[in-house]
mmCIF file with all atom_site columns, C-alpha atoms in Angstrom:
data_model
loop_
_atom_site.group_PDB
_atom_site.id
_atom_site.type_symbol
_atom_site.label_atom_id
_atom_site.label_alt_id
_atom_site.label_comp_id
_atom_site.label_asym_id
_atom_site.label_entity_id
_atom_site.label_seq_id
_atom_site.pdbx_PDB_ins_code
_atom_site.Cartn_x
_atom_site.Cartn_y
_atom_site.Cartn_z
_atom_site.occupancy
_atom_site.B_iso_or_equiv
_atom_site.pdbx_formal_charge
_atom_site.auth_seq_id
_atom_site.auth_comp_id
_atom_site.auth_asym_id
_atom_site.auth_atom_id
_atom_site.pdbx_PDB_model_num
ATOM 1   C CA . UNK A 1 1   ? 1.604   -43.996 -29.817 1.00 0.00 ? 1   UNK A CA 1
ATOM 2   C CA . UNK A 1 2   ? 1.587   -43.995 -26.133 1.00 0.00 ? 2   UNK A CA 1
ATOM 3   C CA . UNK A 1 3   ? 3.456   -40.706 -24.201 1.00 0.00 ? 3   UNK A CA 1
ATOM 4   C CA . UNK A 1 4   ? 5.185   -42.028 -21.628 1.00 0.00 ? 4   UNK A CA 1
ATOM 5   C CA . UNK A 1 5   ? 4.800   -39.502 -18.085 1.00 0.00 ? 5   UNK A CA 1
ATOM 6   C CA . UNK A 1 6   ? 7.681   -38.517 -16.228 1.00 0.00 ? 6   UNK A CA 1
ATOM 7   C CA . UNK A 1 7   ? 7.688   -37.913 -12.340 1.00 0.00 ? 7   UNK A CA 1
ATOM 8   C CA . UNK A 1 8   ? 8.313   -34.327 -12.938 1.00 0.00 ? 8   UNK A CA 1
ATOM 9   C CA . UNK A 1 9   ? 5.376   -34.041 -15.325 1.00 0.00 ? 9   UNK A CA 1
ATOM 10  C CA . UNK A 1 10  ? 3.104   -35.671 -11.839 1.00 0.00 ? 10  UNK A CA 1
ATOM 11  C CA . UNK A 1 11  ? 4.865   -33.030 -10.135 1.00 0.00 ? 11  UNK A CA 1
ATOM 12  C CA . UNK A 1 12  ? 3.949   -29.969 -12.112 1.00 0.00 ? 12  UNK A CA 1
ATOM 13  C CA . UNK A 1 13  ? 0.499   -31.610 -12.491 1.00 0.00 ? 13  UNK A CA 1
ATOM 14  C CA . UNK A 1 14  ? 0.503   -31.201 -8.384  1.00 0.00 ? 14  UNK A CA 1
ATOM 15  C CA . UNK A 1 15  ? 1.689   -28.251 -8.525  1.00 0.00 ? 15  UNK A CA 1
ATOM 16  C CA . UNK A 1 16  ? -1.192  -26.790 -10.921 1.00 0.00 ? 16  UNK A CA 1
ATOM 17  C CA . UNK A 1 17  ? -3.586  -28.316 -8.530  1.00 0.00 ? 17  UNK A CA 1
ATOM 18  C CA . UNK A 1 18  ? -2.090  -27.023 -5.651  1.00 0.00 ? 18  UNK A CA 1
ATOM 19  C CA . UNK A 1 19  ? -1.946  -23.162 -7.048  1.00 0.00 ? 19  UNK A CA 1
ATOM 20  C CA . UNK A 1 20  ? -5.481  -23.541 -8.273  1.00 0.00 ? 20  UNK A CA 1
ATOM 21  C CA . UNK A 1 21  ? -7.082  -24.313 -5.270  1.00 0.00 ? 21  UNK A CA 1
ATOM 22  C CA . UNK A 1 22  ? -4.904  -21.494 -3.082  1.00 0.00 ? 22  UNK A CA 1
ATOM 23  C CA . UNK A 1 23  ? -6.549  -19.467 -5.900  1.00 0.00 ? 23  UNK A CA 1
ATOM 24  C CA . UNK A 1 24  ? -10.083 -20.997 -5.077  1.00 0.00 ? 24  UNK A CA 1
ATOM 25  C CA . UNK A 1 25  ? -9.450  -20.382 -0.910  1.00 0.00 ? 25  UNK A CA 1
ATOM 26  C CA . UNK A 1 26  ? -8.526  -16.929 -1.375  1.00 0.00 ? 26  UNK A CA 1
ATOM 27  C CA . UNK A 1 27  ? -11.635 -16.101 -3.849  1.00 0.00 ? 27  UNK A CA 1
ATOM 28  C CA . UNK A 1 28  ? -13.563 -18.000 -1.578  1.00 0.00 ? 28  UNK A CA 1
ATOM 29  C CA . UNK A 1 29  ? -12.205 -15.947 1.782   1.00 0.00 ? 29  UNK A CA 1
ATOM 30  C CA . UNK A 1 30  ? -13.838 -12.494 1.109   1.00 0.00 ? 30  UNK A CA 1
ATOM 31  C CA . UNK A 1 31  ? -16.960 -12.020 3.011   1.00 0.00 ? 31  UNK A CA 1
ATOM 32  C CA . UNK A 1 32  ? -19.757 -9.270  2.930   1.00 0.00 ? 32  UNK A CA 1
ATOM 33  C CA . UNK A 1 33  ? -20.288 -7.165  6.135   1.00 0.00 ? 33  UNK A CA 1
ATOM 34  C CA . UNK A 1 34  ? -24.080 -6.588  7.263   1.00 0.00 ? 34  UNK A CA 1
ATOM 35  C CA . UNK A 1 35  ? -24.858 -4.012  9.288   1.00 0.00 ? 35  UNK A CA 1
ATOM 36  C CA . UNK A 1 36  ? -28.650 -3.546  10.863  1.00 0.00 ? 36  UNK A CA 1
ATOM 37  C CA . UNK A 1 37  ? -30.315 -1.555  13.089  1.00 0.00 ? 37  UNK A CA 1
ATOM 38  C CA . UNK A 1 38  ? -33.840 -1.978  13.788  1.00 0.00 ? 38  UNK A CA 1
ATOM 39  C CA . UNK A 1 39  ? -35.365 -2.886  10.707  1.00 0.00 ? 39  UNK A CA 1
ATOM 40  C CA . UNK A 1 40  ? -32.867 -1.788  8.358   1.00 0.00 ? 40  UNK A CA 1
ATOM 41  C CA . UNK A 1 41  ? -30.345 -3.276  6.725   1.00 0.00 ? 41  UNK A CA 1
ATOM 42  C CA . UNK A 1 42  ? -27.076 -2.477  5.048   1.00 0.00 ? 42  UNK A CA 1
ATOM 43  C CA . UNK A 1 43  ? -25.119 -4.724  3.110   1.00 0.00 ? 43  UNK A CA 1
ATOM 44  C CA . UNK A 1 44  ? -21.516 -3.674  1.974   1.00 0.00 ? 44  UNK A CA 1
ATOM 45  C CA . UNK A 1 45  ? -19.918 -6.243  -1.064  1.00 0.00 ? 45  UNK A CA 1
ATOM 46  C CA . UNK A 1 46  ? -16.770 -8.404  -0.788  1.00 0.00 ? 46  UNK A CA 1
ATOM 47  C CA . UNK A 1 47  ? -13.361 -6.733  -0.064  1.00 0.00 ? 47  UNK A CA 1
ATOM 48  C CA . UNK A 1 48  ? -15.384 -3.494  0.473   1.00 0.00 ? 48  UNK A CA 1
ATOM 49  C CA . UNK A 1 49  ? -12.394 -0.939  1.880   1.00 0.00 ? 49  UNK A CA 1
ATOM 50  C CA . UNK A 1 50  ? -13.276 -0.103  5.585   1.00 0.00 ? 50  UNK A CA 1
ATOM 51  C CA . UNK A 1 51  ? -12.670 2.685   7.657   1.00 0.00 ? 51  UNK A CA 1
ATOM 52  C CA . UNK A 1 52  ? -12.487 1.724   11.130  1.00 0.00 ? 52  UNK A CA 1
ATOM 53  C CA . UNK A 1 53  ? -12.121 3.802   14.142  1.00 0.00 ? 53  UNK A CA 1
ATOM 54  C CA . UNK A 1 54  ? -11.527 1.833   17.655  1.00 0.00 ? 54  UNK A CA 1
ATOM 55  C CA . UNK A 1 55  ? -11.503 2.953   21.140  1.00 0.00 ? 55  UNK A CA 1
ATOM 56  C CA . UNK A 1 56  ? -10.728 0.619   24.422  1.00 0.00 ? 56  UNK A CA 1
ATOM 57  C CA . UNK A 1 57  ? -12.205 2.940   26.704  1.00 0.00 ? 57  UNK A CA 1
ATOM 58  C CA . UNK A 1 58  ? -15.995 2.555   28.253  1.00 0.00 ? 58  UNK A CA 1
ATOM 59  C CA . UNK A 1 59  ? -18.316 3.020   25.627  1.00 0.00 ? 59  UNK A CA 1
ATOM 60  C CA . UNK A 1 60  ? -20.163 5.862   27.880  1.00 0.00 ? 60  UNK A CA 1
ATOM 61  C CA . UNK A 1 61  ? -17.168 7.806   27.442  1.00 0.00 ? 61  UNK A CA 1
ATOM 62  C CA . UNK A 1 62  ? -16.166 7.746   24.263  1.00 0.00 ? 62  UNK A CA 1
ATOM 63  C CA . UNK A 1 63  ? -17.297 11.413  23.190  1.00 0.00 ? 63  UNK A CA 1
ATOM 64  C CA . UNK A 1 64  ? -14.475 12.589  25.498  1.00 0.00 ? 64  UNK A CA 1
ATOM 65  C CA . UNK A 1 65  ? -12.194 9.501   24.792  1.00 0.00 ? 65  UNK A CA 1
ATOM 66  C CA . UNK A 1 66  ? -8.627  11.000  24.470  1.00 0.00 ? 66  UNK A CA 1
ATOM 67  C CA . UNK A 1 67  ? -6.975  7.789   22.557  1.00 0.00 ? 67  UNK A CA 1
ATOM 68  C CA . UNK A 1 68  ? -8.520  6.454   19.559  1.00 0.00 ? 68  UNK A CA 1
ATOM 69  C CA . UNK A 1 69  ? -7.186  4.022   16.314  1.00 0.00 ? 69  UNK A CA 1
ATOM 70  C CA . UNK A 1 70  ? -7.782  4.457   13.093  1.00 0.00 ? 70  UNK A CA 1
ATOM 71  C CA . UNK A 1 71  ? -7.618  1.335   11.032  1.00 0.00 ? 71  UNK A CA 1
ATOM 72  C CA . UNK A 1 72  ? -8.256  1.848   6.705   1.00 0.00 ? 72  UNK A CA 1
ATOM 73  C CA . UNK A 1 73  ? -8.118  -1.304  4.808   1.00 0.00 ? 73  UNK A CA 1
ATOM 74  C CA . UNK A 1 74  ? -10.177 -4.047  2.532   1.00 0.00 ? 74  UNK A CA 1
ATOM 75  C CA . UNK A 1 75  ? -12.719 -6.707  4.445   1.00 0.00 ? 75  UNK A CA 1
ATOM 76  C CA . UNK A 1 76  ? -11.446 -10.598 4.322   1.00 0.00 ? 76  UNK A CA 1
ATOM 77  C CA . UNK A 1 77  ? -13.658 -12.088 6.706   1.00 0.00 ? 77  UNK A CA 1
ATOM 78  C CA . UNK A 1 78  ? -16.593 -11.278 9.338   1.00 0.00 ? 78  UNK A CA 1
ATOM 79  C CA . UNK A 1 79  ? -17.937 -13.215 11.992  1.00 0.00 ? 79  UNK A CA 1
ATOM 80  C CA . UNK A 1 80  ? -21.004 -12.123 14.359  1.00 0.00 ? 80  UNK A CA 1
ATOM 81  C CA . UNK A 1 81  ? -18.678 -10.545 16.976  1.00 0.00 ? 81  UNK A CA 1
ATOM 82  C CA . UNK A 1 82  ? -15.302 -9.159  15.186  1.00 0.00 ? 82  UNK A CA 1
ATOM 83  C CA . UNK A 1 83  ? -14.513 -8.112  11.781  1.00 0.00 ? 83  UNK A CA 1
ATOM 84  C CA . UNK A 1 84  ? -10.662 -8.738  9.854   1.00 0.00 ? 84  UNK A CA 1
ATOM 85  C CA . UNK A 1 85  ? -8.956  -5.832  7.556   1.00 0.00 ? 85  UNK A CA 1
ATOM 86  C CA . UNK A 1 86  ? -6.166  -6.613  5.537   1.00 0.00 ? 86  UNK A CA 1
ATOM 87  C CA . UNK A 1 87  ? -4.802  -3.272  6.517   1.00 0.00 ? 87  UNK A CA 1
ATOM 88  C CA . UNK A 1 88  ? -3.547  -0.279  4.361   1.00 0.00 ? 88  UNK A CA 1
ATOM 89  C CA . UNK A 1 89  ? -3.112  1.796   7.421   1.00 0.00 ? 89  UNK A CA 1
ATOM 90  C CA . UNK A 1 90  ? -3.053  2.082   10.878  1.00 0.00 ? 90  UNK A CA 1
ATOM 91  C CA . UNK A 1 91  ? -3.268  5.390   12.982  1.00 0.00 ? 91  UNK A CA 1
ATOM 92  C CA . UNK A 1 92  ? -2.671  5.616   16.877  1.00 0.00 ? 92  UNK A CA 1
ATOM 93  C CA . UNK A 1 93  ? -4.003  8.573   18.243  1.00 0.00 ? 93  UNK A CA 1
ATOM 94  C CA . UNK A 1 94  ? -3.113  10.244  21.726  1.00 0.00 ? 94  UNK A CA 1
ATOM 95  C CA . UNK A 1 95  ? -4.549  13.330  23.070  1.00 0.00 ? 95  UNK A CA 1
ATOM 96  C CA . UNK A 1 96  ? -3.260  13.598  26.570  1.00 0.00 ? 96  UNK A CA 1
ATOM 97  C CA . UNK A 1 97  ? -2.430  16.605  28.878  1.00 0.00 ? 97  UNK A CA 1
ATOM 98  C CA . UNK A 1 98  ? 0.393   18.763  27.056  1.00 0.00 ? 98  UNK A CA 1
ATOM 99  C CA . UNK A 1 99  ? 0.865   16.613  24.666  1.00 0.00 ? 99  UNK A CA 1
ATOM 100 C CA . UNK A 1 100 ? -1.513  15.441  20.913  1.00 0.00 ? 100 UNK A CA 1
ATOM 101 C CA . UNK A 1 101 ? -0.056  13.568  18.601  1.00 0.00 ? 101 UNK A CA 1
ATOM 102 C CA . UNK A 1 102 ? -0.434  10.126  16.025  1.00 0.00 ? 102 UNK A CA 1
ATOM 103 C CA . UNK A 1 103 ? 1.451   7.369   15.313  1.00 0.00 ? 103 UNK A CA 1
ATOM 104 C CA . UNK A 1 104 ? 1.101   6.513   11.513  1.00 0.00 ? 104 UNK A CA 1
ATOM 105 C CA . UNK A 1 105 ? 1.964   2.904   10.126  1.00 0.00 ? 105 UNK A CA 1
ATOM 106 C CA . UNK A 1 106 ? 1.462   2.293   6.226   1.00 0.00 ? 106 UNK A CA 1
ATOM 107 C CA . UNK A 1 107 ? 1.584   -1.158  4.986   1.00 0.00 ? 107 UNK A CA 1
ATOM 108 C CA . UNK A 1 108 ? 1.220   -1.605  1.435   1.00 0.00 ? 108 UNK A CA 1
ATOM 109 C CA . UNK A 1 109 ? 4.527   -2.746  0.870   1.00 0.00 ? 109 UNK A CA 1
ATOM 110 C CA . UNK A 1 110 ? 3.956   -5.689  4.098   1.00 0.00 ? 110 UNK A CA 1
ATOM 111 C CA . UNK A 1 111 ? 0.404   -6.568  4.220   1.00 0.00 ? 111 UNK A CA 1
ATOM 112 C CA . UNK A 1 112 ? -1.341  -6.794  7.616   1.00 0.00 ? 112 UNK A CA 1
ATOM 113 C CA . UNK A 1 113 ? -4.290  -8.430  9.080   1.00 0.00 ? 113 UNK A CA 1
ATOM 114 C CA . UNK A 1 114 ? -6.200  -6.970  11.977  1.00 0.00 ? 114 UNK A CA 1
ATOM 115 C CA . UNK A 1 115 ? -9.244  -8.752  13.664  1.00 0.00 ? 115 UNK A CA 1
ATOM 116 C CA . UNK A 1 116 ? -11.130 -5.847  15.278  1.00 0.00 ? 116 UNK A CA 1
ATOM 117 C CA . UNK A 1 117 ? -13.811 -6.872  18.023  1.00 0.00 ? 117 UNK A CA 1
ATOM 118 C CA . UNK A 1 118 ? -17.269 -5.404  17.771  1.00 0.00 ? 118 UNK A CA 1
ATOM 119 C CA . UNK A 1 119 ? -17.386 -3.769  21.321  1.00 0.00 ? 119 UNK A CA 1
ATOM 120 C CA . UNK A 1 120 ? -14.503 -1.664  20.456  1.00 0.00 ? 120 UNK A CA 1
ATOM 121 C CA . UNK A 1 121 ? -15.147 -0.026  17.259  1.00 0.00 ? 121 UNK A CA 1
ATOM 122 C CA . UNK A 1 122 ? -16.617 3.117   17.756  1.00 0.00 ? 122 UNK A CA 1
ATOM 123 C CA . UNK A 1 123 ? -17.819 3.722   13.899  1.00 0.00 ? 123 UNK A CA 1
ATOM 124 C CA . UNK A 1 124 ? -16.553 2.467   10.518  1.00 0.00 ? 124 UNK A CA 1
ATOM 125 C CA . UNK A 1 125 ? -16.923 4.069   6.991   1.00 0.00 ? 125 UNK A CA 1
ATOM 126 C CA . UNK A 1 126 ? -17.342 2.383   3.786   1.00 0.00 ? 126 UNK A CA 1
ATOM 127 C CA . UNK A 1 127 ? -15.981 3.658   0.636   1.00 0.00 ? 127 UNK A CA 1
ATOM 128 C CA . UNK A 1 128 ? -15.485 1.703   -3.282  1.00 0.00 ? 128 UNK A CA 1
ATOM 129 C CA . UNK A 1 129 ? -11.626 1.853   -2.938  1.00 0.00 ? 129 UNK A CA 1
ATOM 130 C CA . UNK A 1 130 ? -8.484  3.575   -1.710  1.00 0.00 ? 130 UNK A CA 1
ATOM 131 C CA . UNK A 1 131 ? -8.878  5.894   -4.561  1.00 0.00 ? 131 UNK A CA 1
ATOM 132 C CA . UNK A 1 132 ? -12.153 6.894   -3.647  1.00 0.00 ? 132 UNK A CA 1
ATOM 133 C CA . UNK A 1 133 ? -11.377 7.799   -0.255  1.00 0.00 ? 133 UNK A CA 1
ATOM 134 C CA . UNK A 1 134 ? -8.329  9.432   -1.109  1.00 0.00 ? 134 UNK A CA 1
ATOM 135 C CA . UNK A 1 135 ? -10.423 11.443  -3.416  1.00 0.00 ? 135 UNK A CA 1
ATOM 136 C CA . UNK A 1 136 ? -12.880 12.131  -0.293  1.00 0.00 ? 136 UNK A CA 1
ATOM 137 C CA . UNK A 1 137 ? -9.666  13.522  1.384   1.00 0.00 ? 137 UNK A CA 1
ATOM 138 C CA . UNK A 1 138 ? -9.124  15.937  -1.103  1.00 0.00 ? 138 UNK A CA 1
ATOM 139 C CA . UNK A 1 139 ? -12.397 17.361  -0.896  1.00 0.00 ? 139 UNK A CA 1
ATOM 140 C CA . UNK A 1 140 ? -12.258 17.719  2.556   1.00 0.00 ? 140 UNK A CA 1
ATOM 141 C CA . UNK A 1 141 ? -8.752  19.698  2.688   1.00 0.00 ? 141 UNK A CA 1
ATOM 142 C CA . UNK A 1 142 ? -9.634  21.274  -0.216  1.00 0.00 ? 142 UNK A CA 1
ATOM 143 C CA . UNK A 1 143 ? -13.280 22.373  1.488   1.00 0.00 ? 143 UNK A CA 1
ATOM 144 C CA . UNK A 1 144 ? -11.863 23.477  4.205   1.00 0.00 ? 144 UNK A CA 1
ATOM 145 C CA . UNK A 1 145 ? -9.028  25.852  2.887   1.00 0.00 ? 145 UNK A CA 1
ATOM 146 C CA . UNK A 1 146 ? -11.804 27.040  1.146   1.00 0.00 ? 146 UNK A CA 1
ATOM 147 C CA . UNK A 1 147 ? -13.329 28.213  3.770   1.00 0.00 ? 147 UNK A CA 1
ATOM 148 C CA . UNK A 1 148 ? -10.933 29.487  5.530   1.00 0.00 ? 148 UNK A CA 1
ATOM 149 C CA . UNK A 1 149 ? -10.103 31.984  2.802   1.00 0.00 ? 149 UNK A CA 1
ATOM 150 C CA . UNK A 1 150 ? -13.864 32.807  2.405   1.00 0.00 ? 150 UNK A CA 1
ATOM 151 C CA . UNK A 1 151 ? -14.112 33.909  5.460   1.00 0.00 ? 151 UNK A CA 1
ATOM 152 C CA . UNK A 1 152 ? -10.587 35.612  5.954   1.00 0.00 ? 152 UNK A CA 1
ATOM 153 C CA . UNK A 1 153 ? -11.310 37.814  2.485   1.00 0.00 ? 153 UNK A CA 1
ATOM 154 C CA . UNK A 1 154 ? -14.712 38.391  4.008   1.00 0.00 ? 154 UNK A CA 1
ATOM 155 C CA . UNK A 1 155 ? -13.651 39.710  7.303   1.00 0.00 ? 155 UNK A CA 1
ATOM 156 C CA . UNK A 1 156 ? -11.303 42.080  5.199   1.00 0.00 ? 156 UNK A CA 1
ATOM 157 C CA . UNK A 1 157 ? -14.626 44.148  4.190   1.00 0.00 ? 157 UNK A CA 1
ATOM 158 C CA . UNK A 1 158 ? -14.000 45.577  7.810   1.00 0.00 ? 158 UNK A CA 1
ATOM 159 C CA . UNK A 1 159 ? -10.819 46.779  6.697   1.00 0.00 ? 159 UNK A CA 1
ATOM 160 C CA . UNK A 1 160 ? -11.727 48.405  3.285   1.00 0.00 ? 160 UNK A CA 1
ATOM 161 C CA . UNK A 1 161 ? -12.946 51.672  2.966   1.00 0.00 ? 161 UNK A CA 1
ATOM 162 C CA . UNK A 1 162 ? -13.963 51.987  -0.508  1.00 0.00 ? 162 UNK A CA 1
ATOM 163 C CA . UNK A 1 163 ? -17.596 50.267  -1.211  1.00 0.00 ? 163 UNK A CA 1
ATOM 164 C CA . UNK A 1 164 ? -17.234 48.420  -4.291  1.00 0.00 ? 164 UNK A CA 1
ATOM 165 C CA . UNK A 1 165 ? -13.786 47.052  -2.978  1.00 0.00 ? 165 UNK A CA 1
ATOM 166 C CA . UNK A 1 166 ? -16.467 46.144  -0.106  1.00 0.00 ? 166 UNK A CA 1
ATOM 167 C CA . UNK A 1 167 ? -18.981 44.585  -2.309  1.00 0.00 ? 167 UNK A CA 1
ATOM 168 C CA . UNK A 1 168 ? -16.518 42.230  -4.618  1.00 0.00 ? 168 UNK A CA 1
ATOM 169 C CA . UNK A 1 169 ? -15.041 40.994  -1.569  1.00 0.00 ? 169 UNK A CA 1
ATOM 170 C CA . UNK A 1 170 ? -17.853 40.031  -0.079  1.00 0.00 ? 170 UNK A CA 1
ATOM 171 C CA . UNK A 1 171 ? -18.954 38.566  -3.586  1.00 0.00 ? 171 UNK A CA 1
ATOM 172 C CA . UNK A 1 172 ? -15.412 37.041  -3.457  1.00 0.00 ? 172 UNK A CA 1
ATOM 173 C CA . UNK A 1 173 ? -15.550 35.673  0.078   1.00 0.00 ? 173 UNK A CA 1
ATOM 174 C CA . UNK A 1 174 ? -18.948 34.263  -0.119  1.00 0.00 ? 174 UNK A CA 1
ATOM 175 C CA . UNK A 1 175 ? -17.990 32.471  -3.583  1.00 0.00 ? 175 UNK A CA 1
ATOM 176 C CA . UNK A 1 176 ? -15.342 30.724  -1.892  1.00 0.00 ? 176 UNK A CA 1
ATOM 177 C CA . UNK A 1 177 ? -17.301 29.909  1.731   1.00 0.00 ? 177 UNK A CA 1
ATOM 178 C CA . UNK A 1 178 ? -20.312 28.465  -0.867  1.00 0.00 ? 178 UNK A CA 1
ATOM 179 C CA . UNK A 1 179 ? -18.016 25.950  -2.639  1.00 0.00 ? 179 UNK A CA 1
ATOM 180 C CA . UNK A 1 180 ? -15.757 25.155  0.345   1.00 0.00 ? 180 UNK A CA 1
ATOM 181 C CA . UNK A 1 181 ? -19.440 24.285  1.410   1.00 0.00 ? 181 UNK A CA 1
ATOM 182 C CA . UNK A 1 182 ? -20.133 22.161  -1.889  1.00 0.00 ? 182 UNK A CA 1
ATOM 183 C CA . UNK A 1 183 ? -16.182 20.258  -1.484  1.00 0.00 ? 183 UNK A CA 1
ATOM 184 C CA . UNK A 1 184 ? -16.946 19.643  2.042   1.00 0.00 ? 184 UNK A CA 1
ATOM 185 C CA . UNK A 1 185 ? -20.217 17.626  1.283   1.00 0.00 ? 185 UNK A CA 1
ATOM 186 C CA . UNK A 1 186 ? -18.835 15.838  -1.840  1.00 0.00 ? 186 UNK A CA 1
ATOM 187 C CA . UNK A 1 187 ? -15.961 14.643  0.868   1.00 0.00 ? 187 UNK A CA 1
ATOM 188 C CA . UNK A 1 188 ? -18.132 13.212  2.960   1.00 0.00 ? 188 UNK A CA 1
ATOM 189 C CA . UNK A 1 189 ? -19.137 9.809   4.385   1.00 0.00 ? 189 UNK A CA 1
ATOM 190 C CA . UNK A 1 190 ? -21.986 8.296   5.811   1.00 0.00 ? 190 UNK A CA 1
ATOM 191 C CA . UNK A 1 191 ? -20.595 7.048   9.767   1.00 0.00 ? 191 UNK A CA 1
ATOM 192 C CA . UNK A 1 192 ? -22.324 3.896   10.973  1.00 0.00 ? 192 UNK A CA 1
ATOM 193 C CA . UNK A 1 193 ? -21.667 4.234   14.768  1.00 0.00 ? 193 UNK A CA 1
ATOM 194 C CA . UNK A 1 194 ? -21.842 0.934   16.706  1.00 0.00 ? 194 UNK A CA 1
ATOM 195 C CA . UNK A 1 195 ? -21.800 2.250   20.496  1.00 0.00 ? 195 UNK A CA 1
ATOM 196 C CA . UNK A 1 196 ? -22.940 5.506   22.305  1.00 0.00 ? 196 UNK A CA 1
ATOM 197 C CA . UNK A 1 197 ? -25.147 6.626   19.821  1.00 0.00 ? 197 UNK A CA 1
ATOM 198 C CA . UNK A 1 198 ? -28.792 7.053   19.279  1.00 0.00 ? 198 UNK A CA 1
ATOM 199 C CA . UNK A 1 199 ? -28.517 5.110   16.045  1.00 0.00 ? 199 UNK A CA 1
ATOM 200 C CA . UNK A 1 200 ? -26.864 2.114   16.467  1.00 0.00 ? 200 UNK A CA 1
ATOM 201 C CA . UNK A 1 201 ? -25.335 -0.499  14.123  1.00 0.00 ? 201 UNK A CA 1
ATOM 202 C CA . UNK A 1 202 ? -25.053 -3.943  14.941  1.00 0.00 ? 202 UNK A CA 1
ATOM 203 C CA . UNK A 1 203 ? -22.633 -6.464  12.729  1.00 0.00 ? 203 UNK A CA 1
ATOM 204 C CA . UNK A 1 204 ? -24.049 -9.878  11.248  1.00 0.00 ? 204 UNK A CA 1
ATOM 205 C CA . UNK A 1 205 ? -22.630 -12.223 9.423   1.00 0.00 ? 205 UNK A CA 1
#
């Protein structure tokens, strides 16, 4: 017995089709970023999350550049000369006469693409995922009250009279300055600077 097809049964056909190949262009859009310099090479995988910071001012001045952007988000697509983000966050910074300050844009509830140019990113980080380099974050803060404290408790040895008191602060302060030390290093992430450096990265496709 013969099934007879309906229009409607064409269209949903169509339909499959057509969400199955969106599906296909999308897979098919993510790119891997290589970096080189010299002879060596670094290849980052597709939808790698970025950090990317940008600066429009003369690459001979960007050690004393006073306005910077800070772009965070997951590679789509490179070519030899830009690369795009689908952006998590963007940062403006301004550090001007009387006046420092950021301007902070989150986008995970309205996705965002940025193509950034080559010639103005100053360096870019690479981490596994957002959770990753929130992680990172932590460390850092958490490195760096660290210390602080260390060496505030350690400074109080000036203060105290009584020698042991003297001792297990010091024992206290250096504790804390050692794995402030330790959280600072576990925070951290290899910079690949692409202008005004003495090791510079170049972007290939």
């Amino acid at each position: 017995m013969l099934k007879k097809y309906s229009g409607n049964e064409n269209g949903g056909t169509k339909g499959i089709i057509f969400v199955i190949c969106c599906m296909l262009s999308l897979n098919g859009f993510g790119q891997r970023l290589t970096l080189f310099k010299g002879n060596d090479q670094k290849t980052f995988k597709e939808s790698s999350i970025f950090e990317v910071v940008t600066s429009e001012s003369n690459p001979d001045n960007d050690n004393n550049s006073c306005n910077a952007t800070e772009l965070i988000g997951k590679l789509i697509s490179i070519s030899n000369d830009s690369m795009t983000l689908q952006l998590s966050s963007y940062t403006k910074k301004r550090n001007e006469e009387n006046f420092e300050g950021a301007n902070i844009f989150n986008f995970q509830a309205w996705p965002m693409k940025a193509t950034i140019a080559q010639k103005e990113i100053v360096y870019l980080k690479n981490f596994k995922s957002y959770k990753s380099r929130n992680r990172k974050d932590g460390f850092q803060i958490a490195g760096g009250i660290l210390l602080f404290t260390g060496a505030v408790t350690a400074l109080n040895t000036f203060v105290v009279k009584d020698k042991s008191n003297k001792g297990n602060l010091l024992l206290s302060g250096g504790a804390q300055v050692g794995l402030g030390i330790g959280f600072l290093i576990a925070g951290s992430s290899k910079k690949y600077n692409l202008r005004n450096n003495e090791e510079i990265w170049t972007i290939k496709k």
